[in-house]
PDB file of N, CA and C in Angstrom:
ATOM      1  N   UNK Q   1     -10.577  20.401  56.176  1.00 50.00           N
ATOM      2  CA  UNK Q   1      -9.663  20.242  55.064  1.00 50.00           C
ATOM      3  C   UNK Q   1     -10.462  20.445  53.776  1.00 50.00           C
ATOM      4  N   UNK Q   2     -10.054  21.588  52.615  1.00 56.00           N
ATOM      5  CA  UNK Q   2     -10.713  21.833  51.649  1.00 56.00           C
ATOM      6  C   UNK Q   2      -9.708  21.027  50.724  1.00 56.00           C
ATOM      7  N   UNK Q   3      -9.774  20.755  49.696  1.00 63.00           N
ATOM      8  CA  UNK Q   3      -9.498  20.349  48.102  1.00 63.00           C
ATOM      9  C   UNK Q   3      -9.525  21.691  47.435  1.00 63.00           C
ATOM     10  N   UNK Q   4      -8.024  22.008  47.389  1.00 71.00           N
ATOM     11  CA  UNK Q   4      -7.728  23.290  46.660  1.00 71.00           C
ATOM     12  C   UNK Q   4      -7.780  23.087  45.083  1.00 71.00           C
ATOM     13  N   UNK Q   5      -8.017  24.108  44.123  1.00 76.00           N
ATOM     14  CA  UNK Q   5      -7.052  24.314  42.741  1.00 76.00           C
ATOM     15  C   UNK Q   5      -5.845  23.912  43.032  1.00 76.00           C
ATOM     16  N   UNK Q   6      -5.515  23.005  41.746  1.00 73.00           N
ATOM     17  CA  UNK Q   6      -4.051  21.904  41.556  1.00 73.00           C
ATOM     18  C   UNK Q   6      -3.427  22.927  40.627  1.00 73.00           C
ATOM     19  N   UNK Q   7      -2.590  23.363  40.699  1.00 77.00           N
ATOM     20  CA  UNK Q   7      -1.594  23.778  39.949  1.00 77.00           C
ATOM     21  C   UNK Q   7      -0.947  22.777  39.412  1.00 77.00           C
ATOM     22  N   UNK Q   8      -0.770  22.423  37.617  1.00 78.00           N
ATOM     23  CA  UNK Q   8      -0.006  21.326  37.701  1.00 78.00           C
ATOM     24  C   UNK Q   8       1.479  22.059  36.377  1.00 78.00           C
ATOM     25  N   UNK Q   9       0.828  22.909  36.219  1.00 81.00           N
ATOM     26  CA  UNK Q   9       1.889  23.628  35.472  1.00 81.00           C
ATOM     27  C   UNK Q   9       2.038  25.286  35.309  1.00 81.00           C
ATOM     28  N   UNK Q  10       2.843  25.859  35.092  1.00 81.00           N
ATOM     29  CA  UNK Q  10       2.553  27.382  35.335  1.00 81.00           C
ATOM     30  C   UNK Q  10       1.307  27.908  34.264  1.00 81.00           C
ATOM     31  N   UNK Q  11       0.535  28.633  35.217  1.00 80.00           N
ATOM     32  CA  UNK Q  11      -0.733  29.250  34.397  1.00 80.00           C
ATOM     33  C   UNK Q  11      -1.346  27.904  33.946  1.00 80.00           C
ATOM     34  N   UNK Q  12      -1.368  26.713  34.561  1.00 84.00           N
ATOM     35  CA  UNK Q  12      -2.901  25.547  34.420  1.00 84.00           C
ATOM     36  C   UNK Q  12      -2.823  25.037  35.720  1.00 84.00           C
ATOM     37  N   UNK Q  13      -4.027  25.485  36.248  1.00 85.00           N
ATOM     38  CA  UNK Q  13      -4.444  24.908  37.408  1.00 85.00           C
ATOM     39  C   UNK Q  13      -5.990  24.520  36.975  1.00 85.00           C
ATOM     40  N   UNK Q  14      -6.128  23.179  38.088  1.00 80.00           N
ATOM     41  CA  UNK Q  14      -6.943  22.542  37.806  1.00 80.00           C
ATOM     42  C   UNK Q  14      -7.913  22.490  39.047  1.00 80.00           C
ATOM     43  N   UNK Q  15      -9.259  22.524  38.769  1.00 83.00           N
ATOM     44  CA  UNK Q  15     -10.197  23.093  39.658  1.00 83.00           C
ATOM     45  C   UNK Q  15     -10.988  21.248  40.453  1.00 83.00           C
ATOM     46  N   UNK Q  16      -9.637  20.604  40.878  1.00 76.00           N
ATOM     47  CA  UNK Q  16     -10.513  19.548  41.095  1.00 76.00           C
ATOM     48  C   UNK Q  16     -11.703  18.945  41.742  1.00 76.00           C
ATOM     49  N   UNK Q  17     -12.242  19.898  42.571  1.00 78.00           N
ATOM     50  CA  UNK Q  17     -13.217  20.087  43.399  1.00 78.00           C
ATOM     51  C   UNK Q  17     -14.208  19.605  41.949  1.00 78.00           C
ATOM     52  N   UNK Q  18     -14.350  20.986  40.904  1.00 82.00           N
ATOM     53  CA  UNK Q  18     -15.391  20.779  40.125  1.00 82.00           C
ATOM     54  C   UNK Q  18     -15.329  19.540  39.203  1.00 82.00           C
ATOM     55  N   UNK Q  19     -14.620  18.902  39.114  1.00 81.00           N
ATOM     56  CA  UNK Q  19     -14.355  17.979  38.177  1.00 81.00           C
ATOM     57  C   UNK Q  19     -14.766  16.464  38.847  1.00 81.00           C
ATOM     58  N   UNK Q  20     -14.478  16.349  39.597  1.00 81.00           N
ATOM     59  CA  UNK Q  20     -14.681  15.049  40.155  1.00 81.00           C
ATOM     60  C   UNK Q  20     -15.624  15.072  41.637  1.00 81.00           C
ATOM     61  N   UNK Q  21     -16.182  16.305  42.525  1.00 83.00           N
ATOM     62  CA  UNK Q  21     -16.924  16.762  43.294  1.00 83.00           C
ATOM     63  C   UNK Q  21     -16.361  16.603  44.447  1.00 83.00           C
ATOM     64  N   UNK Q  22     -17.255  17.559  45.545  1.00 80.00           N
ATOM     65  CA  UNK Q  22     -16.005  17.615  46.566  1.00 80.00           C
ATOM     66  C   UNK Q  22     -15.956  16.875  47.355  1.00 80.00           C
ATOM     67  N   UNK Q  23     -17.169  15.653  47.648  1.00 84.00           N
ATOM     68  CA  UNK Q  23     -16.847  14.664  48.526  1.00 84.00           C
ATOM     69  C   UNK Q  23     -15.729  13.997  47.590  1.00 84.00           C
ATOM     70  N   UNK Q  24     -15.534  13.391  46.895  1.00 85.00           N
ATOM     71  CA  UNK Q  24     -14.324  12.748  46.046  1.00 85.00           C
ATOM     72  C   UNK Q  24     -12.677  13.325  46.038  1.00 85.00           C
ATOM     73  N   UNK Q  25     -12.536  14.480  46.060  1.00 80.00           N
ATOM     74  CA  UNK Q  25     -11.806  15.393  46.351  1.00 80.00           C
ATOM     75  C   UNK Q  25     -11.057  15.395  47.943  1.00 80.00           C
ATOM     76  N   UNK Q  26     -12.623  15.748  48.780  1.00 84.00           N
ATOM     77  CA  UNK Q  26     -11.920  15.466  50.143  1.00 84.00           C
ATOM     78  C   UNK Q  26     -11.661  14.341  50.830  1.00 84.00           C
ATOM     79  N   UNK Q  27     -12.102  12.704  50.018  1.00 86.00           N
ATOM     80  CA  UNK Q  27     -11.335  12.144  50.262  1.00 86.00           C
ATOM     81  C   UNK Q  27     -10.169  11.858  49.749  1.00 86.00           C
ATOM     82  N   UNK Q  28      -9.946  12.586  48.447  1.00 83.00           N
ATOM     83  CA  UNK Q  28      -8.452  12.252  48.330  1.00 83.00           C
ATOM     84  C   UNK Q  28      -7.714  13.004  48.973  1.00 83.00           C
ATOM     85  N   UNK Q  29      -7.885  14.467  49.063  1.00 82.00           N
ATOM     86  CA  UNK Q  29      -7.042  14.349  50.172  1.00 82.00           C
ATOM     87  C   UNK Q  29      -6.738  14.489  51.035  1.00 82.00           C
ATOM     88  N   UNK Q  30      -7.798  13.751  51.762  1.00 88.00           N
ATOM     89  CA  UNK Q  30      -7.254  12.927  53.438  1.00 88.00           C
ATOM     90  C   UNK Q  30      -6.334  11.763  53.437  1.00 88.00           C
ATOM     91  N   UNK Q  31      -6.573  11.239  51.827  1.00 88.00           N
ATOM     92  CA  UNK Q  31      -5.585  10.073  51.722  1.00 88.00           C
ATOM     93  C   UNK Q  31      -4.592  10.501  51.272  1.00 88.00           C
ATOM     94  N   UNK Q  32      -4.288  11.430  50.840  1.00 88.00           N
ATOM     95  CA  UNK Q  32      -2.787  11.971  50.362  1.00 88.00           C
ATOM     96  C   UNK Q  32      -2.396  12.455  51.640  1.00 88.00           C
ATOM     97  N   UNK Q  33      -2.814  13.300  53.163  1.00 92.00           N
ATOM     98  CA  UNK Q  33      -2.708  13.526  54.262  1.00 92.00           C
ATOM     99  C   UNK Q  33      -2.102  12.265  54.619  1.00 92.00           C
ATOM    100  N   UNK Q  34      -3.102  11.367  54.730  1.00 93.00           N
ATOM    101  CA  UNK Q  34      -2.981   9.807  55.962  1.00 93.00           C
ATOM    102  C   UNK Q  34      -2.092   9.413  55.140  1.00 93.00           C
ATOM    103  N   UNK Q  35      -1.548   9.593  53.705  1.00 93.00           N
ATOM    104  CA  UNK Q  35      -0.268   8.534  53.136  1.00 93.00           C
ATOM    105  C   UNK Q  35       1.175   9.521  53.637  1.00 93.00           C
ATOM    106  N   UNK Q  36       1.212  10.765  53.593  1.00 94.00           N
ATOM    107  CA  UNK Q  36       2.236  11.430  54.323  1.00 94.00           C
ATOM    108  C   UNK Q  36       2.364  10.611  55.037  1.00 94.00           C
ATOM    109  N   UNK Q  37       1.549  10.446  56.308  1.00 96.00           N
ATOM    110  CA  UNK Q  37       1.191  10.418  57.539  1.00 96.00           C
ATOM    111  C   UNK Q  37       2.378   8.907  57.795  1.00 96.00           C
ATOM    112  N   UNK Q  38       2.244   8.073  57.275  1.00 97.00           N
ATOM    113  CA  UNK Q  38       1.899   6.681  57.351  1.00 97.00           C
ATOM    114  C   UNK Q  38       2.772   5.882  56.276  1.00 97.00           C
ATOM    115  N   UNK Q  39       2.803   5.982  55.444  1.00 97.00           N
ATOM    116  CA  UNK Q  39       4.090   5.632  54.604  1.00 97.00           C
ATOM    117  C   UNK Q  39       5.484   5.888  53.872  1.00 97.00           C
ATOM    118  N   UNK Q  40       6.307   5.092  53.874  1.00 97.00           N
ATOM    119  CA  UNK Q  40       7.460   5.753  53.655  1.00 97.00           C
ATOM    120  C   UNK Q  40       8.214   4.783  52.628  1.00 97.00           C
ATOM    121  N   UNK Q  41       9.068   5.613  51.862  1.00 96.00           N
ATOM    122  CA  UNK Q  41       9.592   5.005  50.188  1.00 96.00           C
ATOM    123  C   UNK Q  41      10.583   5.444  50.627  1.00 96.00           C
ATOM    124  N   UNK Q  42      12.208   4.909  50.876  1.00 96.00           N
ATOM    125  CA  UNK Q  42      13.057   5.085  51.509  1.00 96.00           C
ATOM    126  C   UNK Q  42      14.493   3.984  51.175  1.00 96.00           C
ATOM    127  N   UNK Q  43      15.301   4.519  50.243  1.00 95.00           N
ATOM    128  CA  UNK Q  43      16.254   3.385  49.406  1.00 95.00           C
ATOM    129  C   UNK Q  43      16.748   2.335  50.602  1.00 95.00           C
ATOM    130  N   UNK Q  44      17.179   3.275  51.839  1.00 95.00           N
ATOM    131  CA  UNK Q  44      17.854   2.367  52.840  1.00 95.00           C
ATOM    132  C   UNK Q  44      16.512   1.450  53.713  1.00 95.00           C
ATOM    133  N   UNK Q  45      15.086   1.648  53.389  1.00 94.00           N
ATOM    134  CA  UNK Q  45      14.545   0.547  54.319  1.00 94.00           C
ATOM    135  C   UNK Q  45      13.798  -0.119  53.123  1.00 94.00           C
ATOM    136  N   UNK Q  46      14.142  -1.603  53.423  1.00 94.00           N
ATOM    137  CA  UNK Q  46      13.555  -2.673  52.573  1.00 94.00           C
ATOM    138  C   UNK Q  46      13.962  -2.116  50.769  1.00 94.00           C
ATOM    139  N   UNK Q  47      15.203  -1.337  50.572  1.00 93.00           N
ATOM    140  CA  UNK Q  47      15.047  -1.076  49.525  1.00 93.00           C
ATOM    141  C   UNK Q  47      14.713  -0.450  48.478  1.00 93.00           C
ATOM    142  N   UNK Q  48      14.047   0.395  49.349  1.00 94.00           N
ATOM    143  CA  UNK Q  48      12.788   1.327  48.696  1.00 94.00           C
ATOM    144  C   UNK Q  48      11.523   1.025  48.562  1.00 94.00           C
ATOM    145  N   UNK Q  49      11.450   0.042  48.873  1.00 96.00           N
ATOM    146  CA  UNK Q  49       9.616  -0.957  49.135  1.00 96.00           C
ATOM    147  C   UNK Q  49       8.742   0.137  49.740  1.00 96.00           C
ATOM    148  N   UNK Q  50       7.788   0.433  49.527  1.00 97.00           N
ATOM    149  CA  UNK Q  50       6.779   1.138  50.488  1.00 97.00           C
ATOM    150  C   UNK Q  50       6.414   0.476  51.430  1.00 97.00           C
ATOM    151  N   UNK Q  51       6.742   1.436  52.914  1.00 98.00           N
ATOM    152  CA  UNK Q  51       6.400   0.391  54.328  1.00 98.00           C
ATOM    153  C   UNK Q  51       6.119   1.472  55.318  1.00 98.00           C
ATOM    154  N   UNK Q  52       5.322   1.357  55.871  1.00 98.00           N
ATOM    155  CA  UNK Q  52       4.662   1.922  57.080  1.00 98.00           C
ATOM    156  C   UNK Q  52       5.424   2.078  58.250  1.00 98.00           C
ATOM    157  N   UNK Q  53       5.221   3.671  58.540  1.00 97.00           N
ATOM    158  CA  UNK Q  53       6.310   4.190  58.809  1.00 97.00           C
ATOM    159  C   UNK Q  53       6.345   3.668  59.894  1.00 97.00           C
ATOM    160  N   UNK Q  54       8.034   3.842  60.454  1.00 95.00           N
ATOM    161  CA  UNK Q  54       8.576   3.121  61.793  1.00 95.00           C
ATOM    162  C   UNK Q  54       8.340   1.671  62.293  1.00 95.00           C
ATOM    163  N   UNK Q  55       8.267   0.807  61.012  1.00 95.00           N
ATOM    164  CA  UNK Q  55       8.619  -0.236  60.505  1.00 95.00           C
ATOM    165  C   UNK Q  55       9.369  -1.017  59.184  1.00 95.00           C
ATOM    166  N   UNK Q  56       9.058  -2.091  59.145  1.00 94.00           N
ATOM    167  CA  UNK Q  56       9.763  -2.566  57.840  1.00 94.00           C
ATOM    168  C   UNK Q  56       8.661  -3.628  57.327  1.00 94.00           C
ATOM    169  N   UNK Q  57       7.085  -3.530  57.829  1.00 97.00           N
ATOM    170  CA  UNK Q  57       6.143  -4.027  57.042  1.00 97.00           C
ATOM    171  C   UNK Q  57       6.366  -3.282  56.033  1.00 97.00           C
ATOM    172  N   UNK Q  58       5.914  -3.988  54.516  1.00 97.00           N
ATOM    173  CA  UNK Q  58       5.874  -3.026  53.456  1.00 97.00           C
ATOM    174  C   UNK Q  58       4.002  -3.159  53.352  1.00 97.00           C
ATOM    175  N   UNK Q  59       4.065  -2.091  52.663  1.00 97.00           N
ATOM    176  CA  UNK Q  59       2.575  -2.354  52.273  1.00 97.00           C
ATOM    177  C   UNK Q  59       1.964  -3.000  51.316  1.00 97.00           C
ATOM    178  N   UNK Q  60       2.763  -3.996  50.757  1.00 97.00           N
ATOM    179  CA  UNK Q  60       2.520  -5.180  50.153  1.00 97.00           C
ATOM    180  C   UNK Q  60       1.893  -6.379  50.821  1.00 97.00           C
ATOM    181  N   UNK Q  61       2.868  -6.174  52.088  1.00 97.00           N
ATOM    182  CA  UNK Q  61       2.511  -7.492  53.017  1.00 97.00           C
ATOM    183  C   UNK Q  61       1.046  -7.362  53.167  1.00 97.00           C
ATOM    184  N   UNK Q  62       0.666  -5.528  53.979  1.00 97.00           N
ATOM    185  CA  UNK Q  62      -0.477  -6.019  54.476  1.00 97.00           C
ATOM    186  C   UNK Q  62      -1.342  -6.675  53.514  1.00 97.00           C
ATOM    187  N   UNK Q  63      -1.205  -5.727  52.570  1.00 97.00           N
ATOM    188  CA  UNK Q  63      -2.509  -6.371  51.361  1.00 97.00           C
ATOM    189  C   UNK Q  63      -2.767  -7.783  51.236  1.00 97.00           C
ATOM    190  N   UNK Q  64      -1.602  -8.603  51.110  1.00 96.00           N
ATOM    191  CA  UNK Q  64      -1.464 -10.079  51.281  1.00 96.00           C
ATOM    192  C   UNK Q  64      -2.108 -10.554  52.373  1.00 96.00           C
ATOM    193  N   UNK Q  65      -1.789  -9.799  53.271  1.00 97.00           N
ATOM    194  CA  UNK Q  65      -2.652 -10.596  54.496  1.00 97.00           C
ATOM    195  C   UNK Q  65      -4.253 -10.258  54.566  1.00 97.00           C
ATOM    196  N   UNK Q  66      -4.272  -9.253  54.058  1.00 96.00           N
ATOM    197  CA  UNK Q  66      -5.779  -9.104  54.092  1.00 96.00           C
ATOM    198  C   UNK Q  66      -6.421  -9.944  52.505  1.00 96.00           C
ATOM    199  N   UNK Q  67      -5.786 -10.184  51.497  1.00 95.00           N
ATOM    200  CA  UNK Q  67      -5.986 -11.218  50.710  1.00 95.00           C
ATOM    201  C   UNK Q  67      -6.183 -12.203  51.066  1.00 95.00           C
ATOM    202  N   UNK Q  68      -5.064 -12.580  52.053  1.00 95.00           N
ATOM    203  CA  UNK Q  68      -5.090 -13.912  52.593  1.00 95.00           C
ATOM    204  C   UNK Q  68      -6.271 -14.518  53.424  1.00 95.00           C
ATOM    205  N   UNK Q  69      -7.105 -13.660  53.831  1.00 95.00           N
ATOM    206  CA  UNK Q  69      -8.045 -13.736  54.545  1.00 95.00           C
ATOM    207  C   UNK Q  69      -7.799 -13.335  56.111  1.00 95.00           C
ATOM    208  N   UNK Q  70      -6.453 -12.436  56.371  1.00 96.00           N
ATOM    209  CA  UNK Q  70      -6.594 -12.074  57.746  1.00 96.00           C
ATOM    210  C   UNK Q  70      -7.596 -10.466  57.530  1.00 96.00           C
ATOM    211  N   UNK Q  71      -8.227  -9.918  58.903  1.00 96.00           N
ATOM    212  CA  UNK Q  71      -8.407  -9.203  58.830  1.00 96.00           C
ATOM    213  C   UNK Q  71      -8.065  -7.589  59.576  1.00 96.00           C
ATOM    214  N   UNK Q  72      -8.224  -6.714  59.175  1.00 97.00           N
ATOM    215  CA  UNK Q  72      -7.728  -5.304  60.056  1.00 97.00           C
ATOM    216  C   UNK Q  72      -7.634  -5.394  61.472  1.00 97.00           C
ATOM    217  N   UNK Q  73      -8.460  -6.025  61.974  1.00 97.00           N
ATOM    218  CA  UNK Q  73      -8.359  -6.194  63.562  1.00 97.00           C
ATOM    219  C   UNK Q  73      -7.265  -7.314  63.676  1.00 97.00           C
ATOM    220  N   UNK Q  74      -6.991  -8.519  62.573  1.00 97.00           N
ATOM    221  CA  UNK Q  74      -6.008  -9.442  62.891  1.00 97.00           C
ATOM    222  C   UNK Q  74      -4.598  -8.455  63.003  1.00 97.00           C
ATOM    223  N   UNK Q  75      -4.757  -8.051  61.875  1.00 97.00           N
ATOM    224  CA  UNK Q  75      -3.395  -7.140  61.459  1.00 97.00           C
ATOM    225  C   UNK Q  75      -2.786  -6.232  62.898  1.00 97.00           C
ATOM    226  N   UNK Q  76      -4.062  -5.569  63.466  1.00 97.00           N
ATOM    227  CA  UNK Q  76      -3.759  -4.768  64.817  1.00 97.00           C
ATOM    228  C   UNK Q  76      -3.148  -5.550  65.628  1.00 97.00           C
ATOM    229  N   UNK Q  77      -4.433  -6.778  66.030  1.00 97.00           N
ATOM    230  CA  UNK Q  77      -3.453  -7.580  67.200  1.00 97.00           C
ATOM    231  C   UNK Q  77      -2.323  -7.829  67.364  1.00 97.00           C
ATOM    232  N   UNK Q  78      -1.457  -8.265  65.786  1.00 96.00           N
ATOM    233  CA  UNK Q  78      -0.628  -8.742  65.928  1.00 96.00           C
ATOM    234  C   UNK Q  78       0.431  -7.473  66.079  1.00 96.00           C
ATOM    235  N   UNK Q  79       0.120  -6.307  65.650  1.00 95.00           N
ATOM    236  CA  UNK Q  79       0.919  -5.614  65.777  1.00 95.00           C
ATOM    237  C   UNK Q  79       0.360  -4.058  66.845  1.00 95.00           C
ATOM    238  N   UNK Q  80       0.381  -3.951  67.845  1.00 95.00           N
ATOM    239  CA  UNK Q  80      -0.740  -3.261  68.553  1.00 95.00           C
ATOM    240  C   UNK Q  80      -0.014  -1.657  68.480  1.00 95.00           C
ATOM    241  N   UNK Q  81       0.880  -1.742  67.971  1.00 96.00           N
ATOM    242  CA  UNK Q  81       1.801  -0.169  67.783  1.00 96.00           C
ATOM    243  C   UNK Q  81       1.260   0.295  66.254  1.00 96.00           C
ATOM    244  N   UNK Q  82       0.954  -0.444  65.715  1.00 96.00           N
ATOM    245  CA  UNK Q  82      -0.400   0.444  64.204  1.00 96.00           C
ATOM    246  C   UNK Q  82      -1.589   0.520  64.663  1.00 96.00           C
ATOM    247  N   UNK Q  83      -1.519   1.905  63.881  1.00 97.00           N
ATOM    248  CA  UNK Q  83      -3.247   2.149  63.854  1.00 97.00           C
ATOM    249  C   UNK Q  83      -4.017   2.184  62.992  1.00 97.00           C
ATOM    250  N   UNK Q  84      -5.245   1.399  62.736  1.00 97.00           N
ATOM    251  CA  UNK Q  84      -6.177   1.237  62.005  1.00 97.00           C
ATOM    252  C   UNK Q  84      -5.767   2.235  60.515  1.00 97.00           C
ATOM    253  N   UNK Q  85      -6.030   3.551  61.038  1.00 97.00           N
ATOM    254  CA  UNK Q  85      -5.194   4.401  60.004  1.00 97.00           C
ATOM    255  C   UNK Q  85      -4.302   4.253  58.882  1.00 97.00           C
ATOM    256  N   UNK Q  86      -3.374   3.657  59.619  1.00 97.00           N
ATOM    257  CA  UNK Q  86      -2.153   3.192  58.745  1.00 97.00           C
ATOM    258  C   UNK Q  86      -2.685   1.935  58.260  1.00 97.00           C
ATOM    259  N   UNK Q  87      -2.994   0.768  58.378  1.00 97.00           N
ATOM    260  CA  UNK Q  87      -3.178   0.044  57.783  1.00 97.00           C
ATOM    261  C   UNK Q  87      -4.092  -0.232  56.923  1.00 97.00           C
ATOM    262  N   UNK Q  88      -5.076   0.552  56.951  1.00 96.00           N
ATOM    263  CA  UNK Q  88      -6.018   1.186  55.688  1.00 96.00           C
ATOM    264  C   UNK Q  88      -5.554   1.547  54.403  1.00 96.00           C
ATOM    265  N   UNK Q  89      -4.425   2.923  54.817  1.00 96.00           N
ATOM    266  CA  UNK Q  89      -3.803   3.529  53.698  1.00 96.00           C
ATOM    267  C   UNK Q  89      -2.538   2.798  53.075  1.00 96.00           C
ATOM    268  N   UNK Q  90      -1.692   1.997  53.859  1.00 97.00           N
ATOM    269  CA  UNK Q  90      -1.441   0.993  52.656  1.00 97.00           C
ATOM    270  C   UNK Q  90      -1.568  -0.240  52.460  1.00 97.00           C
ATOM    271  N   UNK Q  91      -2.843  -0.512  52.786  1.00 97.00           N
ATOM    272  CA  UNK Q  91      -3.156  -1.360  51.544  1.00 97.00           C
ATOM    273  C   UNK Q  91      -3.837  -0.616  50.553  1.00 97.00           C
ATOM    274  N   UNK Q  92      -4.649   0.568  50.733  1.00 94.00           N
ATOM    275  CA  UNK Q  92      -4.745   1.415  49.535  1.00 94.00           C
ATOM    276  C   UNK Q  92      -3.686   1.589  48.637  1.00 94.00           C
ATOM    277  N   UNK Q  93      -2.624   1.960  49.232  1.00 95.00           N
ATOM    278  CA  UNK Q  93      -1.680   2.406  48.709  1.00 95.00           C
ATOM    279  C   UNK Q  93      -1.247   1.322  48.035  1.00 95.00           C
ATOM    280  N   UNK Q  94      -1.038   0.250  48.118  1.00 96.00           N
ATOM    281  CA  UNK Q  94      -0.877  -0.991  47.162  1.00 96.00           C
ATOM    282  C   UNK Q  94      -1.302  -1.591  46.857  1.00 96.00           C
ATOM    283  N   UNK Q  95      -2.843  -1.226  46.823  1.00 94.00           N
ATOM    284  CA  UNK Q  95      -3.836  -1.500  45.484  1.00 94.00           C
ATOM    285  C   UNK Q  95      -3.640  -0.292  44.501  1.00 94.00           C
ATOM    286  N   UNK Q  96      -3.650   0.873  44.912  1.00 91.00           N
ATOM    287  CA  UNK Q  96      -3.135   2.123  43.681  1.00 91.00           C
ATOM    288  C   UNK Q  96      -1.516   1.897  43.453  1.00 91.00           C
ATOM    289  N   UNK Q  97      -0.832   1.115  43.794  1.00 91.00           N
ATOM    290  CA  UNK Q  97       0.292   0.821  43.092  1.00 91.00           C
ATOM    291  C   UNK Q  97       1.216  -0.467  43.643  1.00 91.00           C
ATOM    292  N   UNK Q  98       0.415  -1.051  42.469  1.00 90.00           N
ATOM    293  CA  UNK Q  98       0.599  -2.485  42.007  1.00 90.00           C
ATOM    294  C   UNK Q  98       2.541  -2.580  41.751  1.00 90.00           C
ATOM    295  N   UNK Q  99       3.063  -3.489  42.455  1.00 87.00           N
ATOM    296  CA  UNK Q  99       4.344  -3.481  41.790  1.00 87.00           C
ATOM    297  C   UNK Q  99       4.443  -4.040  40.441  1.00 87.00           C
ATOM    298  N   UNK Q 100       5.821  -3.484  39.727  1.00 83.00           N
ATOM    299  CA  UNK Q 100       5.953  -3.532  38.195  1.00 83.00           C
ATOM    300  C   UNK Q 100       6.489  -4.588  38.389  1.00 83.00           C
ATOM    301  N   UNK Q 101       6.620  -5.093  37.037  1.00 81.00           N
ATOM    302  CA  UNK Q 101       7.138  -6.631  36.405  1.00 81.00           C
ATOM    303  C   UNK Q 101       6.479  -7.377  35.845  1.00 81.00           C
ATOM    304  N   UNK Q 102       7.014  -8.423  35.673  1.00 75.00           N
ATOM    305  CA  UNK Q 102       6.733  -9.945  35.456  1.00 75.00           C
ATOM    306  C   UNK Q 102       6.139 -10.366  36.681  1.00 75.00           C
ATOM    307  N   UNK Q 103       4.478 -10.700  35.988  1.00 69.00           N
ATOM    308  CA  UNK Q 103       3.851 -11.586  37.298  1.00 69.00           C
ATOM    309  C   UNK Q 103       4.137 -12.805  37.741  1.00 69.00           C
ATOM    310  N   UNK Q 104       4.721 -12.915  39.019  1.00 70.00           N
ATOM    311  CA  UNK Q 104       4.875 -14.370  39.029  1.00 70.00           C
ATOM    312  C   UNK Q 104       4.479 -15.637  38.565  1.00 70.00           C
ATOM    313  N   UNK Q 105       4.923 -16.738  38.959  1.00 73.00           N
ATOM    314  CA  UNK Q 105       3.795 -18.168  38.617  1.00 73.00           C
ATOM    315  C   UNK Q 105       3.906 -18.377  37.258  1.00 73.00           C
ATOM    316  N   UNK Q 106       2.741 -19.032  36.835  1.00 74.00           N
ATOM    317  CA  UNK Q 106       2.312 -19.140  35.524  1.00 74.00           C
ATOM    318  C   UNK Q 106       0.826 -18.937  35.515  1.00 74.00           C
ATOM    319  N   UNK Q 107       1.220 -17.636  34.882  1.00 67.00           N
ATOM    320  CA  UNK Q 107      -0.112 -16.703  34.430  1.00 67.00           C
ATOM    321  C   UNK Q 107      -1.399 -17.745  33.759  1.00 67.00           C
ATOM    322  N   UNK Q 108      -0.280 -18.519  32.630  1.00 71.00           N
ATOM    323  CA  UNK Q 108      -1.548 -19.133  31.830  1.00 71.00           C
ATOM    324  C   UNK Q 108      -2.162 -20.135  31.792  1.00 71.00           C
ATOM    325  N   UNK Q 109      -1.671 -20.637  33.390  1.00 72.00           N
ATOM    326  CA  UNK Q 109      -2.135 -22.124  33.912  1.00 72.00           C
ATOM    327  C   UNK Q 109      -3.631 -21.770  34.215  1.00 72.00           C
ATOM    328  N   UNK Q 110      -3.861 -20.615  34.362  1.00 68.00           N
ATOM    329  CA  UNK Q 110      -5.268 -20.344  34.739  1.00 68.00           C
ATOM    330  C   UNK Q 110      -6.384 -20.558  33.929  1.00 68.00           C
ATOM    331  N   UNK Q 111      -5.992 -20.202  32.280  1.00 61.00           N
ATOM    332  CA  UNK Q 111      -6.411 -19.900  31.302  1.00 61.00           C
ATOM    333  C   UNK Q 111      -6.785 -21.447  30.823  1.00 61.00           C
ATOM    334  N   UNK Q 112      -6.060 -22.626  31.544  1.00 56.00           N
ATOM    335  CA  UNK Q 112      -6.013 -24.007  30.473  1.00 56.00           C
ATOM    336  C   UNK Q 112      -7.012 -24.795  31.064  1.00 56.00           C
TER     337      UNK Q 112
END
């Protein structure tokens, strides 16, 4: 898998290989590959939540659980129909996108 020139508008394409180098490049995109692969944004499941496909985990949860202190192998056990794969890419995927809003709690109890 190479990291092509991005076309991002007619007559500007962008040479991302040179810009950011090509190990950086080819992992993005293997992760733009493995997020095809593996997640799905879909009004009728959970709403449109991002969730791993051919379920209704979102990829919020996992992150939580791996916050929580479970880990990738916990995550498998409990669910032995994912693969490592998938549960990599979203919790990537929802660390690169944080849901919008109002953060829960009280933010500034932290601060006092």
């Amino acid at each position: 898998m190479t990291a092509e020139p991005l076309e991002i508008a007619p007559a500007v394409t962008v040479d991302v290989p040179a810009l950011v180098g090509s190990d950086l490049a080819e992992k993005a995109a293997r992760y733009l590959e493995a997020r095809e692969d593996h997640i799905v944004v879909d009004p009728e499941i959970m709403g449109g939540t991002p969730v791993i496909r051919g379920t209704r985990m979102t990829v919020y949860s996992v992150l939580g659980k791996l916050a929580g202190g479970d880990t990738i192998e916990d995550i498998l056990a409990d669910n032995p129909h994912l693969t490592r794969e998938a549960v990599e890419t979203a919790a990537l995927y929802a660390r690169t996108h944080p849901i919008m809003g109002r953060p829960g709690g009280r933010p500034w109890a932290k601060a006092a």
